[in-house]
mmCIF file of N, CA and C in Angstrom:
data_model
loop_
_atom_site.group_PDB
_atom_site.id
_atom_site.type_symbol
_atom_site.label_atom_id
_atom_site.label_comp_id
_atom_site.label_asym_id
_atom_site.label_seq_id
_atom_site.Cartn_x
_atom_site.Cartn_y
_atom_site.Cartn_z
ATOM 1 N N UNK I 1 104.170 5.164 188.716
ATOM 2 C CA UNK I 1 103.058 4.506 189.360
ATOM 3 C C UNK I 1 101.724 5.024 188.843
ATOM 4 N N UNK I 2 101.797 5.808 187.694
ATOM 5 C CA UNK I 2 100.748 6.105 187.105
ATOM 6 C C UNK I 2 100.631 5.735 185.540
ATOM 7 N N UNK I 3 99.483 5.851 184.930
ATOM 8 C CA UNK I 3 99.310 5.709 183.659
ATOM 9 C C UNK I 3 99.130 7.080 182.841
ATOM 10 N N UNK I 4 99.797 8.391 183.894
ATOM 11 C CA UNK I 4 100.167 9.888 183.479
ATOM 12 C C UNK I 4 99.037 11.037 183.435
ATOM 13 N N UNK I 5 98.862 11.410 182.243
ATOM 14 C CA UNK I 5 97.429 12.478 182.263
ATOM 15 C C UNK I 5 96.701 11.701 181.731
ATOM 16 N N UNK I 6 95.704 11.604 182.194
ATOM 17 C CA UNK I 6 94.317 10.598 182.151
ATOM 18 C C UNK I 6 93.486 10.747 181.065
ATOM 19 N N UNK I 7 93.403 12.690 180.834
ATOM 20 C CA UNK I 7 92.862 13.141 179.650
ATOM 21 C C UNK I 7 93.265 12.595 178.084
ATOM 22 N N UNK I 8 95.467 12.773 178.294
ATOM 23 C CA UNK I 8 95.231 12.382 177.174
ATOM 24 C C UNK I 8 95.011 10.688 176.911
ATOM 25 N N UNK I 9 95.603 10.047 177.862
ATOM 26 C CA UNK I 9 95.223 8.365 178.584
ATOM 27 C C UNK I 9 93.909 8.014 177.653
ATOM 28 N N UNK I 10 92.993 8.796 177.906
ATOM 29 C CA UNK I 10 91.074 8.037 177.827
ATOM 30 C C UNK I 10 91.370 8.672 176.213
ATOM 31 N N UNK I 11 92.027 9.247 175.455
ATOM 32 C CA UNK I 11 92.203 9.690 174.290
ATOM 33 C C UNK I 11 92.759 8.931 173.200
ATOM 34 N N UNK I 12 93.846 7.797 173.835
ATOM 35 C CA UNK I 12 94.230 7.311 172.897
ATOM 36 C C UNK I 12 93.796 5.909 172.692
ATOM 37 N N UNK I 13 94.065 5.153 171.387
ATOM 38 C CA UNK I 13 93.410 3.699 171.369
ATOM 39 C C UNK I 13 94.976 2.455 171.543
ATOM 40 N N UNK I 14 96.060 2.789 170.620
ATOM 41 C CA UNK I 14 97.418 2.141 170.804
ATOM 42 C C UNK I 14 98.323 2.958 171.751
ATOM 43 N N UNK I 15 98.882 1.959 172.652
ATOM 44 C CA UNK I 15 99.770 2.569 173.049
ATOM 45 C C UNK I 15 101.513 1.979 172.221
ATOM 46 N N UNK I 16 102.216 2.556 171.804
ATOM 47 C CA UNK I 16 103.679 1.876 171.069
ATOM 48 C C UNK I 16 104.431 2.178 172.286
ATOM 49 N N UNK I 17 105.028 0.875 172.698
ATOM 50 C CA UNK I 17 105.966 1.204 174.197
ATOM 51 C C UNK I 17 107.250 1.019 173.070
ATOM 52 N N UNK I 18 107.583 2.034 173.804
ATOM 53 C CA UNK I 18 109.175 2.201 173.905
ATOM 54 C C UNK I 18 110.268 1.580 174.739
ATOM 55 N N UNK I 19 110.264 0.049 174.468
ATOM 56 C CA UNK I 19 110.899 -0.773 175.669
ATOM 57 C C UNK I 19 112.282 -0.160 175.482
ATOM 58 N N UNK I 20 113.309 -0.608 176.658
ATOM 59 C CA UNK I 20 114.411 -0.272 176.572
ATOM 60 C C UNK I 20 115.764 -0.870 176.035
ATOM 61 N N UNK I 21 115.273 -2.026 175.723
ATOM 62 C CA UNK I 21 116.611 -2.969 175.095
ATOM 63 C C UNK I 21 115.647 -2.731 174.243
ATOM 64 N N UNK I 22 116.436 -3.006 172.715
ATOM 65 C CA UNK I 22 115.950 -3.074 171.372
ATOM 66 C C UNK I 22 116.768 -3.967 170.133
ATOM 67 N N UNK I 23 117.899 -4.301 170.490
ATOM 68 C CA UNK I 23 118.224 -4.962 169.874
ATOM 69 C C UNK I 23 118.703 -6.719 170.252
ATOM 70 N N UNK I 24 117.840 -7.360 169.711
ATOM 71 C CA UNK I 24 117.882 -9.052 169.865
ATOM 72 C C UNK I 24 118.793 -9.879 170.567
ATOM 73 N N UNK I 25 119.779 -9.079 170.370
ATOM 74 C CA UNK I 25 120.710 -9.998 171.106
ATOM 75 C C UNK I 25 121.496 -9.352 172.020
ATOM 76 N N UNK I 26 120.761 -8.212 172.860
ATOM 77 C CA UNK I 26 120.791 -7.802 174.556
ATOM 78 C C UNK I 26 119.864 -8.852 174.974
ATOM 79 N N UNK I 27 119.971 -8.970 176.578
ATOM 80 C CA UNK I 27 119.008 -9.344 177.281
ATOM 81 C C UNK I 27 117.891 -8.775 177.506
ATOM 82 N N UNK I 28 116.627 -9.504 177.587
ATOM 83 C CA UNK I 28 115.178 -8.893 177.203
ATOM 84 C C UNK I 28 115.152 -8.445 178.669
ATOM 85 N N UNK I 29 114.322 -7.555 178.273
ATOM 86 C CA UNK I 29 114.384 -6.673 179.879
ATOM 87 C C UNK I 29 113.229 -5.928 179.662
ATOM 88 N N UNK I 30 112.299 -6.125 180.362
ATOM 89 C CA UNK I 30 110.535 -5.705 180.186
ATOM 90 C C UNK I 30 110.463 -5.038 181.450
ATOM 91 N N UNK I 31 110.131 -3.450 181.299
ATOM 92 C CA UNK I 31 110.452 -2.547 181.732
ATOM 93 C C UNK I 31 108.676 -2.122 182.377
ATOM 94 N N UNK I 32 108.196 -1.123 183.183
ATOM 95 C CA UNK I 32 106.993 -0.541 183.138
ATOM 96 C C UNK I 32 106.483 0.310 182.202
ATOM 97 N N UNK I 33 107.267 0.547 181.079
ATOM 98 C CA UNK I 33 106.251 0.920 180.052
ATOM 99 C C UNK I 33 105.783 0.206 179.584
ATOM 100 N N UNK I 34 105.738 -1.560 179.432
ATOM 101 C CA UNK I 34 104.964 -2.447 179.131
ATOM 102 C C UNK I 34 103.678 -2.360 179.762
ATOM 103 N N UNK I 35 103.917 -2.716 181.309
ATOM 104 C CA UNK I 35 103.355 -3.124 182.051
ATOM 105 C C UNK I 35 101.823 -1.758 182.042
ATOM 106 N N UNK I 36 102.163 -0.525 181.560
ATOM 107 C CA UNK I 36 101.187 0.385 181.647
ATOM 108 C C UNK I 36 99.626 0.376 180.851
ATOM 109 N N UNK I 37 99.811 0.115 179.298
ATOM 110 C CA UNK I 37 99.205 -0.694 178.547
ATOM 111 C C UNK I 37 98.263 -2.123 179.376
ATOM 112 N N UNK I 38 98.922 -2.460 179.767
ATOM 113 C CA UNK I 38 98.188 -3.493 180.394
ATOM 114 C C UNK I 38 97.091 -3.239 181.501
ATOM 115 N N UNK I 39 98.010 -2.485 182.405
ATOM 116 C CA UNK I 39 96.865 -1.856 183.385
ATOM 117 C C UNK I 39 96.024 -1.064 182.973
ATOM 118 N N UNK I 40 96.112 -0.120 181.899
ATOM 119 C CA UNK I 40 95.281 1.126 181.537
ATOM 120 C C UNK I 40 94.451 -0.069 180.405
ATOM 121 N N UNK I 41 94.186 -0.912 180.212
ATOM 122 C CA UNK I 41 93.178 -1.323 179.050
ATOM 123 C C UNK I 41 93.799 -1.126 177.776
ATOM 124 N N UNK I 42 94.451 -1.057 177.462
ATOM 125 C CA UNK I 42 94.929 -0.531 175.753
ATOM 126 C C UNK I 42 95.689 -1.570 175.082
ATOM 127 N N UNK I 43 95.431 -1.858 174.233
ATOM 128 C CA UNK I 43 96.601 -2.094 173.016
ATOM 129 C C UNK I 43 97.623 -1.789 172.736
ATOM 130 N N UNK I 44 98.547 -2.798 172.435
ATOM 131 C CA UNK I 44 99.912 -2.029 171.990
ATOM 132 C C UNK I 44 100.669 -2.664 171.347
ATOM 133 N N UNK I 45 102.054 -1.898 171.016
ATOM 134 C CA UNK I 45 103.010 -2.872 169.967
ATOM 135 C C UNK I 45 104.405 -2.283 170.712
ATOM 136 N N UNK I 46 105.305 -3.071 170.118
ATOM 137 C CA UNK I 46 106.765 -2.971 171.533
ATOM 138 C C UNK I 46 107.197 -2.738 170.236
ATOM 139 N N UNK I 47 108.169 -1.143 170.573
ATOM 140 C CA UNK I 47 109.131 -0.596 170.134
ATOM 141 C C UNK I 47 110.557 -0.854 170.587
ATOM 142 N N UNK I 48 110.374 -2.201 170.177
ATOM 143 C CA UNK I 48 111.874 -2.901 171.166
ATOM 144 C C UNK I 48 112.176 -4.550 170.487
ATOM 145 N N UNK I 49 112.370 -5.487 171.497
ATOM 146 C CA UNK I 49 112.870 -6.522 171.284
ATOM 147 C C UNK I 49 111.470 -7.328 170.792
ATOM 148 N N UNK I 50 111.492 -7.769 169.879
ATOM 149 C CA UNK I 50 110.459 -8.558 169.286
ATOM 150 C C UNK I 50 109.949 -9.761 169.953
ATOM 151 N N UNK I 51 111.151 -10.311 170.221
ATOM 152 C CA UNK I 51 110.642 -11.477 171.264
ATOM 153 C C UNK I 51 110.129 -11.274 172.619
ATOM 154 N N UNK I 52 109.455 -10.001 173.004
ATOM 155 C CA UNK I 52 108.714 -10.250 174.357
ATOM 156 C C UNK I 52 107.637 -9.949 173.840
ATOM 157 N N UNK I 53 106.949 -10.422 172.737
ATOM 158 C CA UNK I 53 105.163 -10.603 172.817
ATOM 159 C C UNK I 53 104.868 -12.330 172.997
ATOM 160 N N UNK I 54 106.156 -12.854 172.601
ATOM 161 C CA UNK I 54 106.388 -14.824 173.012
ATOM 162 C C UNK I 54 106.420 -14.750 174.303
ATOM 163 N N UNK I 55 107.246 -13.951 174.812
ATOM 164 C CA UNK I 55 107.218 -14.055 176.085
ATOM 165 C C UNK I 55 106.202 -13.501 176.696
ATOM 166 N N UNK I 56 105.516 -12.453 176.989
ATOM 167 C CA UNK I 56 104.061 -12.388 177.467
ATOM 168 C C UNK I 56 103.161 -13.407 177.690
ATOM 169 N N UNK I 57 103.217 -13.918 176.487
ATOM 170 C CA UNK I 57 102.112 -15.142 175.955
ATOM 171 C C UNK I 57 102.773 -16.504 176.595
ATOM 172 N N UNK I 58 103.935 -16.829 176.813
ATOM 173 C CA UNK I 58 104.340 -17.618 177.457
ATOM 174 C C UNK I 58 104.063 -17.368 179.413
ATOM 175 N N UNK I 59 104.076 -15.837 179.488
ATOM 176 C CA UNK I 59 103.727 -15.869 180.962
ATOM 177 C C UNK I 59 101.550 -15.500 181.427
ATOM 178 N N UNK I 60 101.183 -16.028 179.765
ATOM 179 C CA UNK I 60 99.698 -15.915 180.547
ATOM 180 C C UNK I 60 98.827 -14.743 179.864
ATOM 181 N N UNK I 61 99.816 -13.757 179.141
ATOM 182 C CA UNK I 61 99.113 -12.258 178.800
ATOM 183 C C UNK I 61 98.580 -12.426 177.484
ATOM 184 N N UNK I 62 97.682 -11.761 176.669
ATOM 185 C CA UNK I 62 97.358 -11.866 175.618
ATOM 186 C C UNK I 62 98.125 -10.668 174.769
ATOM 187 N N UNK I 63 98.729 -10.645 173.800
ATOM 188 C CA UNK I 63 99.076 -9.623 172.978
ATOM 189 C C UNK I 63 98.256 -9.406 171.549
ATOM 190 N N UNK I 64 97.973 -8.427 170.827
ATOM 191 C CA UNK I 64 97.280 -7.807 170.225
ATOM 192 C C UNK I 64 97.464 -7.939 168.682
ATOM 193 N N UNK I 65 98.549 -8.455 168.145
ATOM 194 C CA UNK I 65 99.258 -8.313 166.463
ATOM 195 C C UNK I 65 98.443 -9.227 165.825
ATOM 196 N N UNK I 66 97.180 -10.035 166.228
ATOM 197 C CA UNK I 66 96.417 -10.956 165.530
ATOM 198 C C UNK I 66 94.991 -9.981 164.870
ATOM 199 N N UNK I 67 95.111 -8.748 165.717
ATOM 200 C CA UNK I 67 94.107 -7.964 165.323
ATOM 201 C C UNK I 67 94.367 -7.236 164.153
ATOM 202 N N UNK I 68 95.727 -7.434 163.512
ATOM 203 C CA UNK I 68 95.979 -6.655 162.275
ATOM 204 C C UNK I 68 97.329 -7.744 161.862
ATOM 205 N N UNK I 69 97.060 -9.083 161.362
ATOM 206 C CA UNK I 69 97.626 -10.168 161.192
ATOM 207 C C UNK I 69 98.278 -9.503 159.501
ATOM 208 N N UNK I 70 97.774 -8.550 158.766
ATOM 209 C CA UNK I 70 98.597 -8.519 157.472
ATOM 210 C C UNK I 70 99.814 -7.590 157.703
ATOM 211 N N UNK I 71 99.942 -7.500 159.077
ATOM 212 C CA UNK I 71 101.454 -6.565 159.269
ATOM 213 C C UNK I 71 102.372 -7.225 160.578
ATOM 214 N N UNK I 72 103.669 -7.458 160.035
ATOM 215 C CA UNK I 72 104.506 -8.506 160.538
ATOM 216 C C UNK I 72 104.605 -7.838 161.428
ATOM 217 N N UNK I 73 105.113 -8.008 163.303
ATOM 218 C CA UNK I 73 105.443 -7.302 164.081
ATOM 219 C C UNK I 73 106.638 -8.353 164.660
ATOM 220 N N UNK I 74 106.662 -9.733 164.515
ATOM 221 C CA UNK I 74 106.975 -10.200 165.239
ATOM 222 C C UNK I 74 108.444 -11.016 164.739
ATOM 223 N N UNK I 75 108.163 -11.676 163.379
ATOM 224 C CA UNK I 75 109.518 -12.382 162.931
ATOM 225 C C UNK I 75 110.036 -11.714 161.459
ATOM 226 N N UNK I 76 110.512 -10.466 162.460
ATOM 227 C CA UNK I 76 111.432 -9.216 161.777
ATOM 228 C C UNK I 76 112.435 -9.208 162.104
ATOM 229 N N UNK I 77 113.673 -8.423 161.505
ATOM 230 C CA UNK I 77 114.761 -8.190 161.846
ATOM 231 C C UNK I 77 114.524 -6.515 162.466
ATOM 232 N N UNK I 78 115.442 -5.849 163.248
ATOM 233 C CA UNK I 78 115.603 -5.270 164.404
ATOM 234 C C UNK I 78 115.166 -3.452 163.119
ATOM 235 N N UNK I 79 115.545 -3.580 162.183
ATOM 236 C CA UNK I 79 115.516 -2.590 161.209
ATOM 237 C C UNK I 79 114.214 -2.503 160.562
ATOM 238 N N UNK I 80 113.571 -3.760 160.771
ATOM 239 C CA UNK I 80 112.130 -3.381 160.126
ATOM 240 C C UNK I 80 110.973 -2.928 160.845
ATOM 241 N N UNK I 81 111.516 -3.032 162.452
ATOM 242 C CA UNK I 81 110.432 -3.338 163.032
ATOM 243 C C UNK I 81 109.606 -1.883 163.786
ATOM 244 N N UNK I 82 110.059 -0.425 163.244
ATOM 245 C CA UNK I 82 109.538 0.865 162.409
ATOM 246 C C UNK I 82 108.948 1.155 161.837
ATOM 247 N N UNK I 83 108.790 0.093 160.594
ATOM 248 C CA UNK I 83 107.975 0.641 159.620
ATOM 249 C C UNK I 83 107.293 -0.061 160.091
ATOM 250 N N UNK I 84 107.205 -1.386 160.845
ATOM 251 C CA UNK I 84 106.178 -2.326 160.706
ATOM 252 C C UNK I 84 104.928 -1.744 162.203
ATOM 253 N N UNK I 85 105.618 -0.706 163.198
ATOM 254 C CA UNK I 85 104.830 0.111 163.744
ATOM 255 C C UNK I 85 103.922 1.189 163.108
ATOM 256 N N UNK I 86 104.532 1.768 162.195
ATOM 257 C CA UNK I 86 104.419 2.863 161.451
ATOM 258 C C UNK I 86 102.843 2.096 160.272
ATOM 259 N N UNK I 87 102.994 1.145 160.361
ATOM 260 C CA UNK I 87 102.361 0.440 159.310
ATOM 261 C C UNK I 87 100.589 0.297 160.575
ATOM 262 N N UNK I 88 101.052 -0.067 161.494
ATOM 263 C CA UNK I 88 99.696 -0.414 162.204
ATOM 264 C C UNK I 88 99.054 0.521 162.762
ATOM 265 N N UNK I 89 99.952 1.646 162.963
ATOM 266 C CA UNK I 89 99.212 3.577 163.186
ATOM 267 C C UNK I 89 98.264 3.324 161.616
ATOM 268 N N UNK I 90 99.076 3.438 160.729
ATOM 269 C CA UNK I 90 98.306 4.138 159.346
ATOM 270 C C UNK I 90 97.007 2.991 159.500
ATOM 271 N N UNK I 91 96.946 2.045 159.711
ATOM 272 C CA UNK I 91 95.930 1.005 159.723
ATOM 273 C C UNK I 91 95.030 1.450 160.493
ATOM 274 N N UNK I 92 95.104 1.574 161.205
ATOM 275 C CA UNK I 92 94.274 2.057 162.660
ATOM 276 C C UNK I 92 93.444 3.437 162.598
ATOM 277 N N UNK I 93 94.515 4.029 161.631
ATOM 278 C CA UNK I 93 94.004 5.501 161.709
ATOM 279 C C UNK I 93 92.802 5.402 160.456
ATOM 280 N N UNK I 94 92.914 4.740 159.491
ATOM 281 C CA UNK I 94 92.252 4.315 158.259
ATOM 282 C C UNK I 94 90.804 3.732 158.911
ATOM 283 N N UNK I 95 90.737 2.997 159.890
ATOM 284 C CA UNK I 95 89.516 2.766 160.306
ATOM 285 C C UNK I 95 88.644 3.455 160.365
ATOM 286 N N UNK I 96 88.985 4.366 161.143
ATOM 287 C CA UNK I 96 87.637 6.298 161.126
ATOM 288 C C UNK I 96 87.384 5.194 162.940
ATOM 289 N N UNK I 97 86.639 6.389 163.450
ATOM 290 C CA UNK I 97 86.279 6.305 164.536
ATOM 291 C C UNK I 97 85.181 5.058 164.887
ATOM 292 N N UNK I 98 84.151 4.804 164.393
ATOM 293 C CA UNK I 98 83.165 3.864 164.747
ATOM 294 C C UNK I 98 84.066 2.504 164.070
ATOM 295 N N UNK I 99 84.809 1.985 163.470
ATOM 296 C CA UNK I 99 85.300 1.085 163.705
ATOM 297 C C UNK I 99 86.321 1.082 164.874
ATOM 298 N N UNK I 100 87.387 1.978 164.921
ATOM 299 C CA UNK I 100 87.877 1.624 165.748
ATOM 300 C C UNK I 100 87.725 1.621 167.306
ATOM 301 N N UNK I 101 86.018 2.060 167.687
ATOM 302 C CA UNK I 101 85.372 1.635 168.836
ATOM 303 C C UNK I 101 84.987 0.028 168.863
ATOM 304 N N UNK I 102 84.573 -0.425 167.628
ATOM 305 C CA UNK I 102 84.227 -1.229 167.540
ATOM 306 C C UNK I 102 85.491 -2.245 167.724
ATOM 307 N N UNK I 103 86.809 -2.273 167.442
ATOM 308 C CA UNK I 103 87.805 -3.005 167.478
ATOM 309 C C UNK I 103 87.977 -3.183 168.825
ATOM 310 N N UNK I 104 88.062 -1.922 169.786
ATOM 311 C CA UNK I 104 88.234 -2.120 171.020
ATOM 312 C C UNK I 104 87.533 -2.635 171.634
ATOM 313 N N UNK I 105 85.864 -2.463 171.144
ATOM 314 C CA UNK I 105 85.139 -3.806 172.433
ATOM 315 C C UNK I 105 85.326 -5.494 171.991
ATOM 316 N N UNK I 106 86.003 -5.737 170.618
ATOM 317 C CA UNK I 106 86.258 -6.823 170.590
ATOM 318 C C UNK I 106 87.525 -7.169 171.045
ATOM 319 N N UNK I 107 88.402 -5.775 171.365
ATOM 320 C CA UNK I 107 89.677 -6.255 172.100
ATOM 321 C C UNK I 107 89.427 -6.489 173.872
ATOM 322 N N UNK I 108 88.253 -6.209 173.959
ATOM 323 C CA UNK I 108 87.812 -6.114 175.768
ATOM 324 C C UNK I 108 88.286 -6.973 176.312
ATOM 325 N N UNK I 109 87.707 -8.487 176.061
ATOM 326 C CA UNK I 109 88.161 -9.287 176.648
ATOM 327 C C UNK I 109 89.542 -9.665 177.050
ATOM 328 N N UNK I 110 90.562 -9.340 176.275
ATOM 329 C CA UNK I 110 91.798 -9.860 175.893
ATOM 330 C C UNK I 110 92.220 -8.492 176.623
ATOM 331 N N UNK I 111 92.114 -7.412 176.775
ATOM 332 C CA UNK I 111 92.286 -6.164 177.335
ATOM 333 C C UNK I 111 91.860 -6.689 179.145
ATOM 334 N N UNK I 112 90.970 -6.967 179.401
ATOM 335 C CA UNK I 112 90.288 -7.022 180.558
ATOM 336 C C UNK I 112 91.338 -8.735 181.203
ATOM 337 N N UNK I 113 91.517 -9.469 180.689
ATOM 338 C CA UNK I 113 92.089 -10.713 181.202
ATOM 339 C C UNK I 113 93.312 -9.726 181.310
ATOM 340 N N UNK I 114 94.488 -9.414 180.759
ATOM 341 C CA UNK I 114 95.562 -9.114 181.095
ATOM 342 C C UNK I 114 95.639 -8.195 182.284
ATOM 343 N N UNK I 115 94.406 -7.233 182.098
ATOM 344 C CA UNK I 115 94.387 -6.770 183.859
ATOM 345 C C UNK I 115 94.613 -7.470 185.080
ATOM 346 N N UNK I 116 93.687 -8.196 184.525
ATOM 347 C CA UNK I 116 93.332 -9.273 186.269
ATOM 348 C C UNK I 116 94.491 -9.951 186.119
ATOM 349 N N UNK I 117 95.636 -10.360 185.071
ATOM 350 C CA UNK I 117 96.109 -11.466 184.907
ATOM 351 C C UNK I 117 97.548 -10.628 185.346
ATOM 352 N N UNK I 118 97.676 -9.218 185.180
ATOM 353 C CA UNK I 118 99.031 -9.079 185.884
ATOM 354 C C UNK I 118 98.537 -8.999 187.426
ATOM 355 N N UNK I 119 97.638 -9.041 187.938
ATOM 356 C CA UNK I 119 98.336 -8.993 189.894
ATOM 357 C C UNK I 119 98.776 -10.249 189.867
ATOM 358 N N UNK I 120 98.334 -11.247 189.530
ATOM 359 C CA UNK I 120 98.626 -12.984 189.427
ATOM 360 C C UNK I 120 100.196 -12.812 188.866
ATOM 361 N N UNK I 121 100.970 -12.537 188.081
ATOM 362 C CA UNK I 121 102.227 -12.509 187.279
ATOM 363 C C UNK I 121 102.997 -11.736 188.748
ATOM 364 N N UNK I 122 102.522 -10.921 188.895
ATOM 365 C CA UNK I 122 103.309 -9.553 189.527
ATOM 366 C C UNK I 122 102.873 -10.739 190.995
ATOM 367 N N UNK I 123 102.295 -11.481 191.939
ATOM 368 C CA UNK I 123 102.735 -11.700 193.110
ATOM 369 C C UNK I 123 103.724 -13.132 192.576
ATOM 370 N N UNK I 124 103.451 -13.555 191.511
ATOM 371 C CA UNK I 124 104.187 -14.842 191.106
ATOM 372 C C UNK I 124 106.085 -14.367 191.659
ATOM 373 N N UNK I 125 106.184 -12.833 190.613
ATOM 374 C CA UNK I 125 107.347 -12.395 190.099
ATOM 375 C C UNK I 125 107.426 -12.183 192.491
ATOM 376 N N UNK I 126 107.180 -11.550 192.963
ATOM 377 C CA UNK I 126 107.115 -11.320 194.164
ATOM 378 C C UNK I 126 107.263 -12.714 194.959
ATOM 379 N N UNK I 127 106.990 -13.396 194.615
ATOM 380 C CA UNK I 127 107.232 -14.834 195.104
ATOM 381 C C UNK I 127 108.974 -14.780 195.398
ATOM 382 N N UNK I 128 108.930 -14.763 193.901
ATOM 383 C CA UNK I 128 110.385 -15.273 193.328
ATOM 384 C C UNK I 128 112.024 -14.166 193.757
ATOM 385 N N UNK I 129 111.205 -13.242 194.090
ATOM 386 C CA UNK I 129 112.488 -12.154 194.850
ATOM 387 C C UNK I 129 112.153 -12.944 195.832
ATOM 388 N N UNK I 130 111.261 -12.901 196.389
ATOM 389 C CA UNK I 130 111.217 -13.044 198.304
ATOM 390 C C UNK I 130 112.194 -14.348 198.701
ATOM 391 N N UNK I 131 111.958 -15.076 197.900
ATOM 392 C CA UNK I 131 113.019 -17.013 198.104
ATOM 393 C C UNK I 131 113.895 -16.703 196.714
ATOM 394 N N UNK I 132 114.462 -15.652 196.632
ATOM 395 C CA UNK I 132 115.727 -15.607 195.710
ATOM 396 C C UNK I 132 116.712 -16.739 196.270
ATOM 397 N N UNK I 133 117.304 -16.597 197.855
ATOM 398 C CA UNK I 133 118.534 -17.160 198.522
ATOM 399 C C UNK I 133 117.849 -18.305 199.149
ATOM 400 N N UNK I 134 116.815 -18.450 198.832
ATOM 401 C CA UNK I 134 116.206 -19.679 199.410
ATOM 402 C C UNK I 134 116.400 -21.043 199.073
#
């Protein structure tokens, strides 16, 4: 129920979630290490099943891989999709600091909608337990 130590929290710019299914053909299962990224403002890339940044975007959220469009994240196979993290650290880190302030206030908006936009998802999802047997 937290977004952890705050210190190192306000320190970092990506967060890489470590979802818990990872390979394509388990059932997608979007866990709260997604959901943390979202609340804390940050960026991120899923160390997991590729197909839940479609799905995000299908439930309303904005995801981030357009901000560094020359590195595939998304229509990979399950073995590439390592380096192709590994690839958007070294990118990121290559910026130096005053760009990558600068990336983040152009990620604000898209950072700031997914805030407001999970209580809306999260009473939707709350809807939908409450009239499960309904």
């Amino acid at each position: 129920h937290s977004l952890g130590n705050m210190q190192i929290w306000q320190q970092h710019f990506l967060n890489v979630v470590g979802e818990t299914e990872f390979l394509p053909w388990d059932n997608m299962f979007i866990s709260e290490k997604t959901w943390k990224p979202v609340l804390g403002l940050r960026p991120f890339v899923i160390n997991g099943q590729t197909k839940i940044y479609q799905y995000l975007r299908d439930q309303g959220f904005r995801t981030f891989n357009h901000y560094w469009p020359h590195i595939e994240l998304e229509n990979i196979n399950e073995l590439q999709v390592h380096n192709s993290i590994t690839q958007v650290i070294k990118y990121l880190t290559a910026l130096g600091k005053d760009r990558l302030e600068d990336l983040y206030i152009d990620m604000l908006p898209d950072l700031l909608h997914n805030q407001r936009h999970f209580a809306e998802f999260s009473q939707t999802q709350r809807q939908r337990i409450d009239n499960l047997f309904v």
